[in-house]
Amino acid sequence: MDPLKALADAERTPYWLDSPAKPEPLPRLFGETTADLAVVGGGFTGLWTALMAKERDPSLDVVLLEGRRIGWAASGRNGGFTMASLTHGLANGLERWPEEIATLERLGMDNLDEIGRTVDGYAIDCDYERTGELHVATEPWQLDEMRETAAIAREMGIRFDPLDRERIRAEVNSPTYLGGHWERDGCAMLDPARLAWGLRRACLSLGVRIHERTPVRHLRDTPAGLDLRTPYGGVRAAGVALGTGVFRPLLRRLKHFLVPVYDYALMTEPLSAEQLASVGWHNRQGVGDAANQFHYYRLTADNRILWGGYDAVYYNGGKVRPEYEQRDATFVKLAEHFFTTFPQLAGLRFTHRWGGVIDTCSRFSAFYGLAHGGRLAYAAGYTGLGVGATRFGANVMLDLLGGERTERTELRMVREKPLPFPPEPVRSVGIQMTRWSIARADLHQGRRNLWLRTLDRLGLGFDS
Ligand SMILES: Cc1cc2nc3c(=O)[nH]c(=O)nc-3n(C[C@H](O)[C@H](O)[C@H](O)COP(=O)(O)OP(=O)(O)OC[C@H]3O[C@@H](n4cnc5c(N)ncnc54)[C@H](O)[C@@H]3O)c2cc1C
């Protein structure tokens, strides 16, 4: 199948955002106002923070300021894999916080259960399906690593059902699969843009004031609270929660911990009944392969396939630019890999191609903290797994701003910060060397070279 032909008519825009369900923008902020809590950023981090602040205390006056549109960034253009894991997967959590991994897994599962309850409770129409995730091995070396993680998961009481070659192909029919396992409970699939728009509606229903197209340009301390300046006005707030992802941080120190990494995805046209039958996929799980440069893929409600991942691109200099959201070489590579995985779907066309920027930090999972004398909280660094974990991050910020000691705030994972990235140009050289080494590891039975082993020892990493 010629990948260029399959891509020829694809719209250059995120599939989920290209939807008639997209609401009209809420008004900009004009003039001066005050609030008990100002939330900056209208992605999942900001939306969950505003919503749960009102749920905790309905009398709180909450305002949310979004520079562009609710959910336009990573939150509205991702794969929609909503994972229980708060640590970018069990293996990363075990490596970094072995003594508290059981607690982290329990809190993550509770968090995912609560997301499901919120979706039901506010009747958010986002095609939420708790399908679990299939982890598939396409090379023999991946099977060994997966068996080890799955064995530990099972010891911890997490449902990781092993599937041999025949059984995994009976779930999803690809000639590339050698085996794997089905993580039954730890993942739900959803339409991320419709979740963001649904959370926006839920926030409004509780009385959160939301202003879109209202970027916060500056933030400063005043005796009467934190002062946020926007193009046509400002907010004086007792507390501020930052959910600004990878964008230019209002708190300078965050820029040492975050790098923008671009991730790309394709969406196919809907599969016909025969095409779907040729793939199976009756249980509709999310699927991820176990390579270092991994693919993730899933079905939508109308049986399209979203196919993303593999290349995780850092553009030297670390800028965030609209033109980086399209990358022809990556789309061609992704299309080729798609037809290698599903040769029976030759002839299927892609309708959408897009990229988005991920807030990567060196420990692959979010970090949290307070600044400005405890009046400002932040949560960032979800590194490509934030659809579920942002709700946990929002809860951490609210605990911290409230001065509460909770099970969450006592976690070492919450109290510690990641290692900072070195400044440019060393940053670019180091990241490109890491990307090159990761690609080589995949070609050489997963063997990690001296550079990767040194980074592993330092606890420094690069991922999407
Ligand atoms: C292609 C892609 C696929 C992904 N797939 C998955 C997946 O399947 N599963 C998963 O768990 N995660 C996935 N992720 C990651 C996930 O989308 C993110 O972790 C999550 O959405 C982060 O949410 P956020 O609210 O922190 O950040 P964002 O969604 O980036 O939102 C930040 C918001 O803050 C606003 N903002 C920034 N600065 C200001 C300012 N000064 N004033 C006002 N507003 C401001 C921005 O405009 C933006 O709307 C993927 C990401 C990408 C890009």
PDB file of C-alpha atoms and ligand atoms in Angstrom, residues 39-48 64-83 85 188-189 192 211 213-218 229-230 242-250 261-265 296 298 306 308-309 354-359 379-390 464, ligand 1:
ATOM      1  CA  VAL A  39      -6.772  28.936  37.353  1.00  0.00           C
ATOM      2  CA  VAL A  40      -4.477  29.588  34.387  1.00  0.00           C
ATOM      3  CA  GLY A  41      -4.850  27.182  31.450  1.00  0.00           C
ATOM      4  CA  GLY A  42      -7.911  25.484  30.015  1.00  0.00           C
ATOM      5  CA  GLY A  43      -6.509  22.014  29.350  1.00  0.00           C
ATOM      6  CA  PHE A  44      -7.328  19.045  31.574  1.00  0.00           C
ATOM      7  CA  THR A  45      -5.110  20.286  34.428  1.00  0.00           C
ATOM      8  CA  GLY A  46      -6.881  23.633  34.637  1.00  0.00           C
ATOM      9  CA  LEU A  47     -10.373  22.255  34.030  1.00  0.00           C
ATOM     10  CA  TRP A  48     -10.091  19.561  36.714  1.00  0.00           C
ATOM     11  CA  LEU A  64     -10.334  30.189  34.732  1.00  0.00           C
ATOM     12  CA  LEU A  65      -8.259  32.047  32.129  1.00  0.00           C
ATOM     13  CA  GLU A  66      -7.373  30.288  28.861  1.00  0.00           C
ATOM     14  CA  GLY A  67      -5.064  31.974  26.352  1.00  0.00           C
ATOM     15  CA  ARG A  68      -6.700  30.420  23.301  1.00  0.00           C
ATOM     16  CA  ARG A  69      -9.584  27.916  23.340  1.00  0.00           C
ATOM     17  CA  ILE A  70     -10.498  25.301  25.956  1.00  0.00           C
ATOM     18  CA  GLY A  71      -8.795  22.020  25.053  1.00  0.00           C
ATOM     19  CA  TRP A  72      -7.069  23.265  21.878  1.00  0.00           C
ATOM     20  CA  ALA A  73      -3.591  22.043  22.961  1.00  0.00           C
ATOM     21  CA  ALA A  74      -2.488  18.569  24.115  1.00  0.00           C
ATOM     22  CA  SER A  75      -5.767  17.971  25.954  1.00  0.00           C
ATOM     23  CA  GLY A  76      -7.906  18.073  22.810  1.00  0.00           C
ATOM     24  CA  ARG A  77      -5.581  16.267  20.384  1.00  0.00           C
ATOM     25  CA  ASN A  78      -4.261  13.213  22.213  1.00  0.00           C
ATOM     26  CA  GLY A  79      -4.848   9.480  21.867  1.00  0.00           C
ATOM     27  CA  GLY A  80      -7.553   9.461  24.518  1.00  0.00           C
ATOM     28  CA  PHE A  81      -5.864   6.669  26.504  1.00  0.00           C
ATOM     29  CA  THR A  82      -6.930   7.454  30.065  1.00  0.00           C
ATOM     30  CA  MET A  83      -4.511   5.504  32.216  1.00  0.00           C
ATOM     31  CA  SER A  85      -0.943   4.999  36.169  1.00  0.00           C
ATOM     32  CA  ALA A 188     -10.272   3.765  29.620  1.00  0.00           C
ATOM     33  CA  MET A 189     -10.638   5.149  26.103  1.00  0.00           C
ATOM     34  CA  PRO A 192     -10.466  13.887  24.645  1.00  0.00           C
ATOM     35  CA  HIS A 211     -12.608  33.470  29.872  1.00  0.00           C
ATOM     36  CA  ARG A 213      -8.705  33.977  24.359  1.00  0.00           C
ATOM     37  CA  THR A 214      -7.368  35.580  27.536  1.00  0.00           C
ATOM     38  CA  PRO A 215      -3.640  34.878  27.915  1.00  0.00           C
ATOM     39  CA  VAL A 216      -2.043  35.799  31.222  1.00  0.00           C
ATOM     40  CA  ARG A 217       1.016  37.880  30.349  1.00  0.00           C
ATOM     41  CA  HIS A 218       2.456  38.604  33.805  1.00  0.00           C
ATOM     42  CA  ARG A 229      -2.321  40.763  33.849  1.00  0.00           C
ATOM     43  CA  THR A 230      -4.210  39.917  30.649  1.00  0.00           C
ATOM     44  CA  LEU A 242      -1.048  26.953  36.979  1.00  0.00           C
ATOM     45  CA  GLY A 243      -2.141  24.396  34.407  1.00  0.00           C
ATOM     46  CA  THR A 244      -0.160  25.879  31.549  1.00  0.00           C
ATOM     47  CA  GLY A 245       1.484  22.676  30.292  1.00  0.00           C
ATOM     48  CA  VAL A 246       4.622  23.165  28.260  1.00  0.00           C
ATOM     49  CA  PHE A 247       3.931  26.788  27.300  1.00  0.00           C
ATOM     50  CA  ARG A 248       6.077  29.711  28.435  1.00  0.00           C
ATOM     51  CA  PRO A 249       5.757  29.373  32.195  1.00  0.00           C
ATOM     52  CA  LEU A 250       4.609  32.270  34.358  1.00  0.00           C
ATOM     53  CA  VAL A 261       8.414  17.148  22.533  1.00  0.00           C
ATOM     54  CA  TYR A 262       6.214  16.733  19.455  1.00  0.00           C
ATOM     55  CA  ASP A 263       4.131  13.611  19.033  1.00  0.00           C
ATOM     56  CA  TYR A 264       2.180  12.806  15.838  1.00  0.00           C
ATOM     57  CA  ALA A 265      -0.971  10.876  14.978  1.00  0.00           C
ATOM     58  CA  TYR A 296      -0.278   3.566  20.294  1.00  0.00           C
ATOM     59  CA  ARG A 298      -7.271   2.490  19.203  1.00  0.00           C
ATOM     60  CA  LEU A 306      -6.243   6.405  15.548  1.00  0.00           C
ATOM     61  CA  GLY A 308       0.117   7.558  16.687  1.00  0.00           C
ATOM     62  CA  GLY A 309       3.508   7.679  18.338  1.00  0.00           C
ATOM     63  CA  TRP A 354      -1.742  16.152  13.183  1.00  0.00           C
ATOM     64  CA  GLY A 355       0.866  16.711  15.843  1.00  0.00           C
ATOM     65  CA  GLY A 356       0.892  18.167  19.300  1.00  0.00           C
ATOM     66  CA  VAL A 357       3.344  19.191  21.939  1.00  0.00           C
ATOM     67  CA  ILE A 358       4.025  17.239  25.099  1.00  0.00           C
ATOM     68  CA  ASP A 359       5.391  18.631  28.380  1.00  0.00           C
ATOM     69  CA  ALA A 379       1.505  20.736  38.198  1.00  0.00           C
ATOM     70  CA  ALA A 380       3.281  19.929  34.922  1.00  0.00           C
ATOM     71  CA  GLY A 381       5.506  17.377  33.191  1.00  0.00           C
ATOM     72  CA  TYR A 382       2.985  14.627  32.394  1.00  0.00           C
ATOM     73  CA  THR A 383       5.193  13.479  29.480  1.00  0.00           C
ATOM     74  CA  GLY A 384       2.553  12.049  27.200  1.00  0.00           C
ATOM     75  CA  LEU A 385       0.402  10.385  29.860  1.00  0.00           C
ATOM     76  CA  GLY A 386      -1.696  13.145  31.312  1.00  0.00           C
ATOM     77  CA  VAL A 387      -5.279  12.408  30.315  1.00  0.00           C
ATOM     78  CA  GLY A 388      -5.887  10.588  33.604  1.00  0.00           C
ATOM     79  CA  ALA A 389      -3.038  11.913  35.737  1.00  0.00           C
ATOM     80  CA  THR A 390      -4.021  15.581  35.307  1.00  0.00           C
ATOM     81  CA  SER A 464       7.063  11.038  24.940  1.00  0.00           C
TER      82      SER A 464
HETATM   83  C1  LIG B   1      -0.396  13.875  20.085  1.00  0.00           C
HETATM   84  C2  LIG B   1      -0.537  13.621  21.574  1.00  0.00           C
HETATM   85  C3  LIG B   1      -1.024  12.385  22.016  1.00  0.00           C
HETATM   86  C4  LIG B   1      -1.175  12.142  23.388  1.00  0.00           C
HETATM   87  N1  LIG B   1      -1.770  10.964  23.775  1.00  0.00           N
HETATM   88  C5  LIG B   1      -2.053  10.773  25.082  1.00  0.00           C
HETATM   89  C6  LIG B   1      -2.809   9.649  25.507  1.00  0.00           C
HETATM   90  O1  LIG B   1      -3.303   8.860  24.692  1.00  0.00           O
HETATM   91  N2  LIG B   1      -2.996   9.474  26.840  1.00  0.00           N
HETATM   92  C7  LIG B   1      -2.519  10.355  27.764  1.00  0.00           C
HETATM   93  O2  LIG B   1      -2.708  10.140  28.962  1.00  0.00           O
HETATM   94  N3  LIG B   1      -1.870  11.484  27.388  1.00  0.00           N
HETATM   95  C8  LIG B   1      -1.646  11.718  26.077  1.00  0.00           C
HETATM   96  N4  LIG B   1      -1.034  12.874  25.689  1.00  0.00           N
HETATM   97  C9  LIG B   1      -0.661  13.852  26.727  1.00  0.00           C
HETATM   98  C10 LIG B   1      -1.867  14.598  27.272  1.00  0.00           C
HETATM   99  O3  LIG B   1      -2.618  15.118  26.207  1.00  0.00           O
HETATM  100  C11 LIG B   1      -1.380  15.715  28.215  1.00  0.00           C
HETATM  101  O4  LIG B   1      -0.585  15.142  29.231  1.00  0.00           O
HETATM  102  C12 LIG B   1      -2.486  16.504  28.868  1.00  0.00           C
HETATM  103  O5  LIG B   1      -3.476  16.866  27.957  1.00  0.00           O
HETATM  104  C13 LIG B   1      -1.893  17.736  29.556  1.00  0.00           C
HETATM  105  O6  LIG B   1      -2.936  18.619  29.929  1.00  0.00           O
HETATM  106  P1  LIG B   1      -2.594  20.073  30.471  1.00  0.00           P
HETATM  107  O7  LIG B   1      -3.873  20.701  30.816  1.00  0.00           O
HETATM  108  O8  LIG B   1      -1.562  19.975  31.546  1.00  0.00           O
HETATM  109  O9  LIG B   1      -1.889  20.825  29.263  1.00  0.00           O
HETATM  110  P2  LIG B   1      -2.487  21.413  27.890  1.00  0.00           P
HETATM  111  O10 LIG B   1      -3.551  20.564  27.334  1.00  0.00           O
HETATM  112  O11 LIG B   1      -1.292  21.690  27.037  1.00  0.00           O
HETATM  113  O12 LIG B   1      -3.162  22.767  28.316  1.00  0.00           O
HETATM  114  C14 LIG B   1      -2.439  23.893  28.727  1.00  0.00           C
HETATM  115  C15 LIG B   1      -3.309  25.103  28.444  1.00  0.00           C
HETATM  116  O13 LIG B   1      -2.765  26.244  29.093  1.00  0.00           O
HETATM  117  C16 LIG B   1      -2.968  27.361  28.253  1.00  0.00           C
HETATM  118  N5  LIG B   1      -1.990  28.384  28.629  1.00  0.00           N
HETATM  119  C17 LIG B   1      -0.643  28.276  28.649  1.00  0.00           C
HETATM  120  N6  LIG B   1      -0.076  29.426  29.089  1.00  0.00           N
HETATM  121  C18 LIG B   1      -1.105  30.280  29.347  1.00  0.00           C
HETATM  122  C19 LIG B   1      -1.173  31.625  29.815  1.00  0.00           C
HETATM  123  N7  LIG B   1      -0.063  32.313  30.119  1.00  0.00           N
HETATM  124  N8  LIG B   1      -2.388  32.199  29.952  1.00  0.00           N
HETATM  125  C20 LIG B   1      -3.530  31.512  29.677  1.00  0.00           C
HETATM  126  N9  LIG B   1      -3.509  30.235  29.214  1.00  0.00           N
HETATM  127  C21 LIG B   1      -2.323  29.628  29.059  1.00  0.00           C
HETATM  128  C22 LIG B   1      -2.749  26.828  26.840  1.00  0.00           C
HETATM  129  O14 LIG B   1      -3.340  27.670  25.879  1.00  0.00           O
HETATM  130  C23 LIG B   1      -3.400  25.445  26.954  1.00  0.00           C
HETATM  131  O15 LIG B   1      -4.751  25.467  26.576  1.00  0.00           O
HETATM  132  C24 LIG B   1      -0.825  13.142  24.331  1.00  0.00           C
HETATM  133  C25 LIG B   1      -0.354  14.379  23.894  1.00  0.00           C
HETATM  134  C26 LIG B   1      -0.208  14.622  22.535  1.00  0.00           C
HETATM  135  C27 LIG B   1       0.280  15.974  22.088  1.00  0.00           C
END
